[in-house]
């Protein structure tokens, strides 16, 4: 299982944004695509959905406690 979390600027906790399952044999590797829709970047603010400006962290791993890669997406 691959899980992807997103944390907006100023947020402490990351939110689950997507996941995908893949079956592998020991030592085997594979590429996995987890599409992140527009809503995962948005937050409710002032009566509507907005994308907070700045760097959003994208955390990838087996779980929120096993993050193996962190990326940043600027808005």
CSV table of C-alpha atoms in Angstrom, one decimal:
chain,number,residue,atom,x,y,z
A,1,UNK,CA,0.0,0.0,0.0
A,2,UNK,CA,1.2,3.5,-0.9
A,3,UNK,CA,-0.4,6.4,0.9
A,4,UNK,CA,0.0,10.1,0.0
A,5,UNK,CA,-0.7,12.9,2.5
A,6,UNK,CA,-0.8,16.7,1.9
A,7,UNK,CA,0.0,19.4,4.4
A,8,UNK,CA,-0.9,23.0,3.5
A,9,UNK,CA,1.2,25.9,4.7
A,10,UNK,CA,0.7,26.5,8.4
A,11,UNK,CA,-0.9,23.2,9.1
A,12,UNK,CA,0.6,20.8,11.7
A,13,UNK,CA,-1.2,17.6,10.6
A,14,UNK,CA,-1.1,16.1,7.2
A,15,UNK,CA,-4.4,14.9,5.5
A,16,UNK,CA,-4.7,11.6,3.6
A,17,UNK,CA,-5.0,12.7,-0.1
A,18,UNK,CA,-4.9,9.3,-1.9
A,19,UNK,CA,-3.6,5.7,-1.8
A,20,UNK,CA,-3.0,2.8,-4.1
A,21,UNK,CA,-2.3,-0.9,-3.5
A,22,UNK,CA,0.2,-3.0,-5.3
A,23,UNK,CA,1.2,-6.7,-4.9
A,24,UNK,CA,5.0,-7.3,-5.0
A,25,UNK,CA,7.3,-10.2,-4.3
A,26,UNK,CA,10.2,-9.7,-1.9
A,27,UNK,CA,12.8,-7.5,-3.5
A,28,UNK,CA,10.5,-6.5,-6.3
A,29,UNK,CA,9.8,-2.9,-7.1
A,30,UNK,CA,7.1,-1.1,-9.2
A,31,UNK,CA,5.9,2.3,-10.1
A,32,UNK,CA,2.6,3.4,-8.6
A,33,UNK,CA,0.4,6.4,-9.7
A,34,UNK,CA,-1.7,8.1,-7.1
A,35,UNK,CA,-3.7,10.9,-8.7
A,36,UNK,CA,-4.4,13.9,-6.5
A,37,UNK,CA,-7.6,15.8,-7.4
A,38,UNK,CA,-8.0,19.6,-7.1
A,39,UNK,CA,-9.9,19.3,-3.7
A,40,UNK,CA,-6.9,17.9,-1.8
A,41,UNK,CA,-5.1,21.2,-2.2
A,42,UNK,CA,-8.1,23.3,-1.1
A,43,UNK,CA,-9.2,24.4,2.4
A,44,UNK,CA,-12.5,25.9,3.5
A,45,UNK,CA,-12.0,29.6,4.2
A,46,UNK,CA,-14.5,32.5,4.4
A,47,UNK,CA,-17.4,30.6,3.0
A,48,UNK,CA,-15.6,28.9,0.1
A,49,UNK,CA,-12.9,26.5,-1.0
A,50,UNK,CA,-9.5,28.1,-1.7
A,51,UNK,CA,-5.9,26.9,-2.2
A,52,UNK,CA,-3.7,28.5,0.4
A,53,UNK,CA,-0.7,30.1,-1.3
A,54,UNK,CA,2.8,28.8,-0.6
A,55,UNK,CA,4.5,25.4,-0.4
A,56,UNK,CA,2.3,22.4,0.2
A,57,UNK,CA,4.1,19.3,1.5
A,58,UNK,CA,3.4,16.0,-0.2
A,59,UNK,CA,4.3,13.1,2.0
A,60,UNK,CA,4.6,9.6,0.5
A,61,UNK,CA,4.9,6.3,2.4
A,62,UNK,CA,3.4,3.1,3.7
A,63,UNK,CA,1.5,5.0,6.4
A,64,UNK,CA,1.6,8.4,8.1
A,65,UNK,CA,4.1,6.9,10.5
A,66,UNK,CA,6.3,5.5,7.7
A,67,UNK,CA,6.9,8.5,5.4
A,68,UNK,CA,9.7,7.7,2.9
A,69,UNK,CA,9.6,10.7,0.6
A,70,UNK,CA,8.6,14.4,1.0
A,71,UNK,CA,8.0,16.7,-1.8
A,72,UNK,CA,6.9,20.4,-2.0
A,73,UNK,CA,4.3,21.8,-4.5
A,74,UNK,CA,4.2,25.6,-4.7
A,75,UNK,CA,0.9,27.4,-5.3
